[in-house]
XYZ file of C-alpha atoms in Angstrom:
520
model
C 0.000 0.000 0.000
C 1.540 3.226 -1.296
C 0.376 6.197 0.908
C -1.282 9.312 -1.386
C -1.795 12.537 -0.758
C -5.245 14.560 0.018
C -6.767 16.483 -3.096
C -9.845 18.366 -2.306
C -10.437 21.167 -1.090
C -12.631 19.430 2.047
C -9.369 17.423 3.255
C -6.763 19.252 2.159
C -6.362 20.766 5.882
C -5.762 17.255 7.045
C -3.429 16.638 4.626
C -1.383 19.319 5.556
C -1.722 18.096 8.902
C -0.376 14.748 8.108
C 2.437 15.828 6.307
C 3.576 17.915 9.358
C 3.754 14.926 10.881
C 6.287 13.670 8.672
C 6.367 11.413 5.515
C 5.083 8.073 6.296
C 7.902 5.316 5.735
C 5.673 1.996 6.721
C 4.382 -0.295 3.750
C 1.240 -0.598 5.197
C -0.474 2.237 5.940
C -4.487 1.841 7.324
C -5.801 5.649 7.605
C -9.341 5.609 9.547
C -11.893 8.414 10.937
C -12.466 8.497 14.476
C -15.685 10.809 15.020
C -14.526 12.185 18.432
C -11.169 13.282 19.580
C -9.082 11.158 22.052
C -9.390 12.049 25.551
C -6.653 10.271 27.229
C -3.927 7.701 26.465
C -3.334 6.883 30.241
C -4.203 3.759 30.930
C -6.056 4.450 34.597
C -8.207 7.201 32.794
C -9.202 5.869 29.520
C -13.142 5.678 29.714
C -14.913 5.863 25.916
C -14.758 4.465 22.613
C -11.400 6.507 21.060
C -9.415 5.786 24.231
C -9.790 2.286 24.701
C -8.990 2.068 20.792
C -5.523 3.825 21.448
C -5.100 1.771 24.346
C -5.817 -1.783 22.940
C -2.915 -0.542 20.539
C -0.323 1.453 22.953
C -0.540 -0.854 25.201
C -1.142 -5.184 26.501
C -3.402 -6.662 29.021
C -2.709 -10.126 31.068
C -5.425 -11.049 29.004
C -7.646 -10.112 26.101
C -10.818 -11.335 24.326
C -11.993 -12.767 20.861
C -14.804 -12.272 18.780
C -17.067 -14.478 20.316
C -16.363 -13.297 23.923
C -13.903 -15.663 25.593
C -10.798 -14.449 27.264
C -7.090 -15.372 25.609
C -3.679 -15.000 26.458
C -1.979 -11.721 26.309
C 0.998 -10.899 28.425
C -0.341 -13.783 30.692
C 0.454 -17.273 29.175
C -1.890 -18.913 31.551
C -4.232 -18.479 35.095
C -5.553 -20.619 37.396
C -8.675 -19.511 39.734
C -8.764 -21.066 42.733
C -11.253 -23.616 43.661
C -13.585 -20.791 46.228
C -13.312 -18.580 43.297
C -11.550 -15.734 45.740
C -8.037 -15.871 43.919
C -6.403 -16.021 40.526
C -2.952 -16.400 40.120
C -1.448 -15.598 36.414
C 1.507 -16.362 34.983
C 3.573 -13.709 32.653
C 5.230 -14.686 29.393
C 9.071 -15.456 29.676
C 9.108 -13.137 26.597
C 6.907 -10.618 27.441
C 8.508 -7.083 27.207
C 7.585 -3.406 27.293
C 8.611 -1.404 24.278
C 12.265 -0.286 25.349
C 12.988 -3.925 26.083
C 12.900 -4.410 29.782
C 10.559 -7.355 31.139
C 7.418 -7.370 32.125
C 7.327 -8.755 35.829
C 4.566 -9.249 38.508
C 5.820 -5.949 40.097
C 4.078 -3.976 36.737
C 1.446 -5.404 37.643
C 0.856 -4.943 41.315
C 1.940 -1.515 40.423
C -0.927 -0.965 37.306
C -3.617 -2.181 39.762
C -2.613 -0.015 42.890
C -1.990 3.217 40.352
C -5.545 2.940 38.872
C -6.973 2.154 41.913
C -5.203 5.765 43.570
C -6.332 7.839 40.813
C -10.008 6.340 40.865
C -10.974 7.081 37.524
C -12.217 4.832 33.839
C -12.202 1.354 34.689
C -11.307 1.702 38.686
C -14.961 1.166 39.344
C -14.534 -1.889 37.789
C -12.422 -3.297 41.025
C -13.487 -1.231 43.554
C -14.757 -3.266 46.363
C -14.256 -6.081 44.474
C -9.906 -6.388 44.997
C -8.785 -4.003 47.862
C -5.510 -2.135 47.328
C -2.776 -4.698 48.839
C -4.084 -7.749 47.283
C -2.480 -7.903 44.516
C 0.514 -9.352 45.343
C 4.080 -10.615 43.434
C 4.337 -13.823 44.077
C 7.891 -14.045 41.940
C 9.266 -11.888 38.944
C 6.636 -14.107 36.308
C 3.981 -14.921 39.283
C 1.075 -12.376 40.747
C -1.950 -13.701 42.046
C -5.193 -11.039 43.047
C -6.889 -11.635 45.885
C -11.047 -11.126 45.649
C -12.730 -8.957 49.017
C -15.613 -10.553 47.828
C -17.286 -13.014 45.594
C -17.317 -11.622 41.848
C -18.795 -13.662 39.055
C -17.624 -11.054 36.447
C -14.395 -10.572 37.780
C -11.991 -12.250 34.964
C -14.150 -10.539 32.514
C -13.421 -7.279 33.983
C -9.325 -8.353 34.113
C -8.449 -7.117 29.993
C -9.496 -3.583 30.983
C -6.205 -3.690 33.350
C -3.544 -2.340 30.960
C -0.206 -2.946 31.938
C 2.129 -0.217 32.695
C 6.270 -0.086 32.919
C 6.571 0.839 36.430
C 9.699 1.651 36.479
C 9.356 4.059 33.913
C 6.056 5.983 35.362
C 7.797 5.860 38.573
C 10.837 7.829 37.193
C 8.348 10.543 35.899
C 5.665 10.583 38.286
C 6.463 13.678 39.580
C 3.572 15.123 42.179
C 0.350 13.584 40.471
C 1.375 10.034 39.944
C 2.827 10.415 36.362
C -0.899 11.766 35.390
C 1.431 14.095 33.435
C 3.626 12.190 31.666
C 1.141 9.483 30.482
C -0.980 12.230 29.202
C 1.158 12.181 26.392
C 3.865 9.734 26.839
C 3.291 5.744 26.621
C 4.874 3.007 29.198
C 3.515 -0.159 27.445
C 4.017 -3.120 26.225
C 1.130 -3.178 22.971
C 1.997 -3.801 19.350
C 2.606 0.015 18.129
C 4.322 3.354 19.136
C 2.642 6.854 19.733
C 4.228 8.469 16.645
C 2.806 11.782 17.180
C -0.620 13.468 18.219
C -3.044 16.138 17.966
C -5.714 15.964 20.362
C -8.158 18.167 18.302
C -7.286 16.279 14.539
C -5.117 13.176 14.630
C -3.427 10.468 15.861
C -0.768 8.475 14.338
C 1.137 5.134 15.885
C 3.382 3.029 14.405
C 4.338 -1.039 14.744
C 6.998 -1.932 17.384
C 9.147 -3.630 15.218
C 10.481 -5.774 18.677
C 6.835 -6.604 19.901
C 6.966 -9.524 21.892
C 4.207 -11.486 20.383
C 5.530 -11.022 17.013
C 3.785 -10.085 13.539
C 2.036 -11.868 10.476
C 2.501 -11.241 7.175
C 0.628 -8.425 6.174
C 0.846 -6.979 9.167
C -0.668 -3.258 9.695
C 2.707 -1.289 9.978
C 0.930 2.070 10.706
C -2.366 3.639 11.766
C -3.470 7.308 11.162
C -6.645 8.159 13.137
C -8.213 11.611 11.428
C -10.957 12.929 13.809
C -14.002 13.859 11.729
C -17.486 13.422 11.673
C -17.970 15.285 8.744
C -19.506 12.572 6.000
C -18.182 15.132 3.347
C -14.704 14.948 4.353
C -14.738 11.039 5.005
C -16.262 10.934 1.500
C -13.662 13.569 0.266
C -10.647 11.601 1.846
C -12.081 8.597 0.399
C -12.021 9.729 -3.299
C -8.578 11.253 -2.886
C -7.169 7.703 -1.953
C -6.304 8.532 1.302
C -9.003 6.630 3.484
C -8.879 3.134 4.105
C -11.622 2.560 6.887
C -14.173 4.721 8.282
C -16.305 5.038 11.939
C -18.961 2.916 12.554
C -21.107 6.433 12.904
C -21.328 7.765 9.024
C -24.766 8.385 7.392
C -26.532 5.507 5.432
C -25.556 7.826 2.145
C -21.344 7.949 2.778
C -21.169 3.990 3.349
C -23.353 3.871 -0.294
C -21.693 6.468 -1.581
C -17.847 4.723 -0.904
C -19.155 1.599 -2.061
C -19.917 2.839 -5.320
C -16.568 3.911 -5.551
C -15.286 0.266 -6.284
C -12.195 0.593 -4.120
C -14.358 -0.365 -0.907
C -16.754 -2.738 0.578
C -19.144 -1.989 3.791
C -18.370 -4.905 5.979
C -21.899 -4.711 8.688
C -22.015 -6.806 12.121
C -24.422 -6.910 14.735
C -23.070 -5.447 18.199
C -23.604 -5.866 21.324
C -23.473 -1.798 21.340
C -26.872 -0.145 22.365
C -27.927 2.737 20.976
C -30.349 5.343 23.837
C -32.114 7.977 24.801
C -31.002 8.640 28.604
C -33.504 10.540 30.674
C -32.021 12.290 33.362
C -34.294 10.925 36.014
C -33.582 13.892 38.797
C -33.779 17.182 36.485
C -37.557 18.347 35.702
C -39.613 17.469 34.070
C -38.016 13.858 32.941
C -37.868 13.394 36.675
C -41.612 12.580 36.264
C -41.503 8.996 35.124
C -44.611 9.684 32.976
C -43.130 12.243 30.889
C -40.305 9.594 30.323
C -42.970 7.609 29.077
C -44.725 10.093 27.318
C -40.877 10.647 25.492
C -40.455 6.621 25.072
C -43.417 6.787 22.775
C -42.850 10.034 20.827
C -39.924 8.085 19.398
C -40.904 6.906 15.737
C -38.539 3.613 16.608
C -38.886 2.445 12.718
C -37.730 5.520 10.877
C -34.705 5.538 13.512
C -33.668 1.925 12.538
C -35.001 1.284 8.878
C -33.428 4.957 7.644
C -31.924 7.302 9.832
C -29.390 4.948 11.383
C -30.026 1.219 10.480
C -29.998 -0.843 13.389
C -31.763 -4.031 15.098
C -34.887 -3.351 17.155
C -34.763 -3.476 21.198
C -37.004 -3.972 23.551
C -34.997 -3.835 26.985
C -31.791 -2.345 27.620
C -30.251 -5.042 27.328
C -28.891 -5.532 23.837
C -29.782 -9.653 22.756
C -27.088 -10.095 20.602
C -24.161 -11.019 22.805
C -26.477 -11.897 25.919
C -29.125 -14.091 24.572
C -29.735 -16.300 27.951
C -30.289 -13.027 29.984
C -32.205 -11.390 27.581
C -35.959 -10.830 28.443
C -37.820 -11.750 25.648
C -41.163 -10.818 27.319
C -40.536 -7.332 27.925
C -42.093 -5.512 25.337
C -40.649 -1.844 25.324
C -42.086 1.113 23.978
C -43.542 1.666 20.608
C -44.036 5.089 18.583
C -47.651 6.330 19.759
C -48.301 9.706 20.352
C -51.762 9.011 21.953
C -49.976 6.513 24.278
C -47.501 9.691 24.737
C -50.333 12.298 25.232
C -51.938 9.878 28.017
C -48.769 9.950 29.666
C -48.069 13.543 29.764
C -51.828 13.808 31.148
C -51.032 11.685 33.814
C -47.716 13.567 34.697
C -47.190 16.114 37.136
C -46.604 18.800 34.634
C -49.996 18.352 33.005
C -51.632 21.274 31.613
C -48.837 23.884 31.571
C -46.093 24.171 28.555
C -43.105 22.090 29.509
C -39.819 23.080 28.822
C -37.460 20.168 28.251
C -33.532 19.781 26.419
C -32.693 17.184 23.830
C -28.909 16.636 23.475
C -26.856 15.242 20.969
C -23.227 15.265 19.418
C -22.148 18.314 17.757
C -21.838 17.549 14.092
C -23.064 13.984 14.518
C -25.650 14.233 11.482
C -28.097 10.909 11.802
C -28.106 12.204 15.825
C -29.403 15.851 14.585
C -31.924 13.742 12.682
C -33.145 12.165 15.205
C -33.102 15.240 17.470
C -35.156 17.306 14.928
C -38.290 14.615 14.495
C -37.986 14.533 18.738
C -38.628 17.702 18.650
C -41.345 17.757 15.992
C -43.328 14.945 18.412
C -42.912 16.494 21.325
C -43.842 19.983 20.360
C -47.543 18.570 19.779
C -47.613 17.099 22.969
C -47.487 20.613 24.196
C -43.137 20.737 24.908
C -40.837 23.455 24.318
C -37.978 22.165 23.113
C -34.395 23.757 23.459
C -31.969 21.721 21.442
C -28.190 21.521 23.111
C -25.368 20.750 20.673
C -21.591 20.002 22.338
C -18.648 18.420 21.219
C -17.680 14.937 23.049
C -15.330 16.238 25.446
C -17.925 18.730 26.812
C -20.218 15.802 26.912
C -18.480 14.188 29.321
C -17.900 16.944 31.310
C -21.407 17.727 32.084
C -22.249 14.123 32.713
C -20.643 15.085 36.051
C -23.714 16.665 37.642
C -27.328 16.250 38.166
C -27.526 19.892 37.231
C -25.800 20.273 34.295
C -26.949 16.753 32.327
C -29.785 17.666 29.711
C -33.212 16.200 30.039
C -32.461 13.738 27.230
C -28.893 12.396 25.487
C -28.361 10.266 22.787
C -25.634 7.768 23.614
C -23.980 4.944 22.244
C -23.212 2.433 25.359
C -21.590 -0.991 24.818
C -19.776 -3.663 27.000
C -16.714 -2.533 28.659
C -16.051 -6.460 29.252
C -17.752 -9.703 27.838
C -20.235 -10.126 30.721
C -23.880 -8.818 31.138
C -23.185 -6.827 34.236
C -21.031 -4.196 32.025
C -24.071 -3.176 30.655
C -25.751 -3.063 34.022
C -23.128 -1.605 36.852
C -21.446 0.947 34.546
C -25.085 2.113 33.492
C -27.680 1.440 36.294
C -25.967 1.382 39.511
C -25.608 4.496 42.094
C -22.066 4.115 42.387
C -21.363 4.664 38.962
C -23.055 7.900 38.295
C -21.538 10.532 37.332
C -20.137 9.571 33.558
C -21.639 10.114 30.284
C -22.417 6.242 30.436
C -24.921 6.839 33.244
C -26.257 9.957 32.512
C -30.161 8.979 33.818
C -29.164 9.593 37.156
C -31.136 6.887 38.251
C -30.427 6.060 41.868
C -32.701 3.488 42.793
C -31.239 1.208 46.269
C -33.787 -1.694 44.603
C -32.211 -1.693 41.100
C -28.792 -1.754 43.198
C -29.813 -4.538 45.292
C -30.158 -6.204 42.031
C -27.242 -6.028 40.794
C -25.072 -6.560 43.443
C -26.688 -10.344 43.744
C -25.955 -10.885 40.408
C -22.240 -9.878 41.750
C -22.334 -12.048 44.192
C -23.235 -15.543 42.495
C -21.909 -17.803 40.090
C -24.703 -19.617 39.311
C -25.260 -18.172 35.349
C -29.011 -19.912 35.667
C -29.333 -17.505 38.775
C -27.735 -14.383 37.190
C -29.959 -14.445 34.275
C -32.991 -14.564 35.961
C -31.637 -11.599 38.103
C -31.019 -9.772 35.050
C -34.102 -10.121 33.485
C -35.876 -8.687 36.364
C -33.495 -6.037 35.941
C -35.233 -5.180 32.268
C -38.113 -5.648 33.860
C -37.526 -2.844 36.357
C -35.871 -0.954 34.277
C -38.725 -0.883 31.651
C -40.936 0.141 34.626
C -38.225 3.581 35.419
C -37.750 4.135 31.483
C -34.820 5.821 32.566
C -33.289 4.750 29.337
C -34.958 4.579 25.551
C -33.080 1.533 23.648
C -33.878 3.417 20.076
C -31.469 0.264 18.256
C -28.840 -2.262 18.625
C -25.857 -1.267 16.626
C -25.674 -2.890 13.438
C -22.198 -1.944 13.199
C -20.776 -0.483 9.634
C -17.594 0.379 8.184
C -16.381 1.025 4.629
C -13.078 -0.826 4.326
C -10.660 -0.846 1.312
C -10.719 -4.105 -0.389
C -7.281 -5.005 0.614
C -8.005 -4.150 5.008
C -8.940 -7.651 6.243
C -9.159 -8.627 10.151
C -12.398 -6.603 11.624
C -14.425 -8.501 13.930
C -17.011 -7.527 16.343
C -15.631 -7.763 19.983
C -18.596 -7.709 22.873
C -15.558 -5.587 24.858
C -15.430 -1.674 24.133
C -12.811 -0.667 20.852
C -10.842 -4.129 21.565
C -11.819 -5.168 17.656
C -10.048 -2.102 16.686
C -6.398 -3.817 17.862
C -4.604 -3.187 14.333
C -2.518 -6.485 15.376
C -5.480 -8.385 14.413
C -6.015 -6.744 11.085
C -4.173 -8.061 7.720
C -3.061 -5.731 4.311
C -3.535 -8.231 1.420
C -2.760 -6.535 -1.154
């Protein structure tokens, strides 16, 4: 693959951008749209889609997953649980090394796990109360077994999202913040490519470790250049030019057509386990009134959103069924598109009677979301709302997922499993200790919904869980704290000669270049 040059007008910035960066000397060159920017590349605060894609690349796990779920070797070569299910004890690779060539030992470990759990941020809540600092311990240089405070049927699941950092290294540049600084834009890991360079606002570039422990294929990805745009008329700009080789899973219906005509690509389409909602912020009026979250549930024309804005496979619970088929709950039917169902609902509401001012949300410059936004509005507006309509780029997103206060009414978000395991849908989402992200922007702080949760923690019996679980839709049905508007078919336009994508059930870990093949 020969790398070309931008031509039109629409990319030409980025290609500017690119060649700042310096010429590009790899063979193999994949150049993909991301349509938000990248919010960290430290391991302990990586929390969305973009950074867990330049993690799974920067950086290796004692263990990672497959397509269909199951957990494989990484840096670990093997684990053994013990028979109460309170300890696993994993084995490193003789060979395993972090990109300057020093080992990987236990003591990375032990010092990964205590690190994330100090700074308490992205996938910390994922351990917390679950392994207490201290028991994680080195049993040798190649030996560290974790020690469970409780009973955690998810745990292994949750053990990929662990990236493993050179300890040595952060500890020589952890100055007062425990090297929060220098892994903001340095990398201490042991994962198949090198941060090259990046622009937080346009790009990211990384390139193959050509000493990476677990060796390469032939055809082997030798470079990736991430563009951030959500512009369809750049990606489809980019694309002409030469210069694309994969795009987001979030372009219109029109780009993927539009690339595939070009006869250089095909759309390669997978179902997810990736939900696609509306979340009602349960504690800000008026969606604090459960019937006007009703009322909203069925002002939702469901089959225009799936069939043509943004083609998708129809849910009933928040629980995607793809993925999680034995704890699905077939019998709970979900809302429909109704607005006399809708107008019943706001009758019954508190706010009956009076005009009712509400906020729909969505990504800046995220056109199918706009969409979807506008008809909202259209629906609601004849149910007797006044609609403000609040556009912000990701990064502000997040940021006002923080508070009760500052989280609109309603916010269209993409939510997916952060490991292979049913409760990653639940916890991260649904569970009082986890507000306060843009995953769990409903707010929904219910103790019973908790309680729930928790006991499907706290056994091991998968007969048990999913019966748990599906009370959970149940309940959660009842609250309609969240609106599943789709499951995400999900859609990219490769170049004929990009081989390797496969849907992962584990957030961005199908986007590990290592897996993907040039063929050309």
């Amino acid at each position: 693959m020969t790398t070309r040059f931008l031509t039109t007008t629409a990319a030409a910035a980025l290609a500017v951008a690119f060649l700042g960066a310096g010429t590009a000397s790899a063979q193999n060159v994949v150049t993909k749209n991301t349509v938000q920017i990248f919010s960290s590349i430290d391991p302990a605060k990586i929390s969305d889609y973009t950074d867990y894609m330049a993690s799974v690349n920067l950086y290796d796990g004692l263990v990672t997953v497959d397509s269909a779920g199951n957990l494989v070797p990484e840096l670990a070569e093997s684990w053994v649980v013990s028979d109460d299910a309170t300890s696993v004890t994993f084995t490193i690779r003789a060979d395993a090394h972090f990109s300057d060539g020093s080992p990987v030992e236990a003591k990375d470990v032990v010092y990964s796990f205590e690190r994330l759990l100090r700074i308490n941020q992205g996938p910390a809540n994922l351990f917390a109360g679950v392994v207490e600092s201290g028991n994680v311990v080195a049993e040798d240089d190649k030996t560290v077994t974790f020690t469970l405070s409780q009973t955690f049927a998810p745990f292994m699941a949750t053990v990929p999202s662990l990236r493993i950092l050179n300890s040595e290294v952060v500890i020589e540049n952890e100055g007062d913040d425990d090297g929060q600084t220098f892994l903001a834009t340095n990398v201490a890991g042991s994962g198949p490519y090198l941060l090259d360079s990046w622009d937080r606002g346009s790009r990211m570039i990384v390139k193959r470790d050509p000493n990476y422990y677990r060796g390469w294929h032939e055809g082997a990805i030798d470079e990736v250049r991430w563009i951030v745009t959500n512009d369809d008329a750049t990606v489809r700009a980019m694309a002409a030019s030469g210069e694309l080789t994969m795009t987001s899973p979030y372009q219109s219906p029109d780009t993927y057509e539009a690339l595939a005509a070009m006869g250089r690509f095909r759309v390669d389409s997978q179902p997810t386990s990736t939900a696609f909602y509306l979340k009602l912020n349960s504690q800000l009026a008026p969606t604090d009134d459960v019937h006007i979250r009703r009322a909203i549930a069925f002002a939702v024309d469901f089959e225009t959103v799936q069939e043509v804005i943004f083609p998708g496979e129809h849910m009933t619970t928040v629980l995607p069924e793809a993925g999680f088929t034995a704890f699905h709950n077939g019998d709970v039917e979900g809302p429909s598109f109704d607005l006399e169902r809708a107008a019943a609902e706001v009758a019954l509401s508190s706010y009956a009677g009076e005009p009712i001012p509400i906020t729909l949300a969505h990504v800046a410059g995220t056109l199918f979301q706009e969409e979807i936004a506008l008809m909202l509005q259209a629906h609601l507006e004849m149910l007797g709302f006044v609609v403000t309509q609040q556009t912000d780029p990701w990064n502000r997103v997040t940021e006002i997922a923080g508070s009760v206060e500052t989280t609109p009414n309603v916010n269209q978000i993409f939510f997916g499993p952060t490991y292979p395991s049913p409760d990653s849908m639940f916890f991260t989402q649904y569970h009082s200790d986890a507000a306060g992200t843009w995953a769990s922007m409903e707010w929904l702080q219910d103790p019973e919904v908790d309680a729930l949760i928790d006991a499907a923690r706290a056994t091991g019996d998968v007969d048990e869980q999913a019966e748990i679980y599906k009370e959970l839709q149940v309940r959660l049905d009842e609250h309609m704290v969240s609106v599943p508007l789709l499951a995400q078919t999900i859609q990219h336009a490769m170049d004929d000669c990009l081989i390797g994508f496969e849907a992962v059930p584990m957030m961005s870990f199908d986007y590990d270049f290592s897996r993907y093949t040039w063929t050309c």
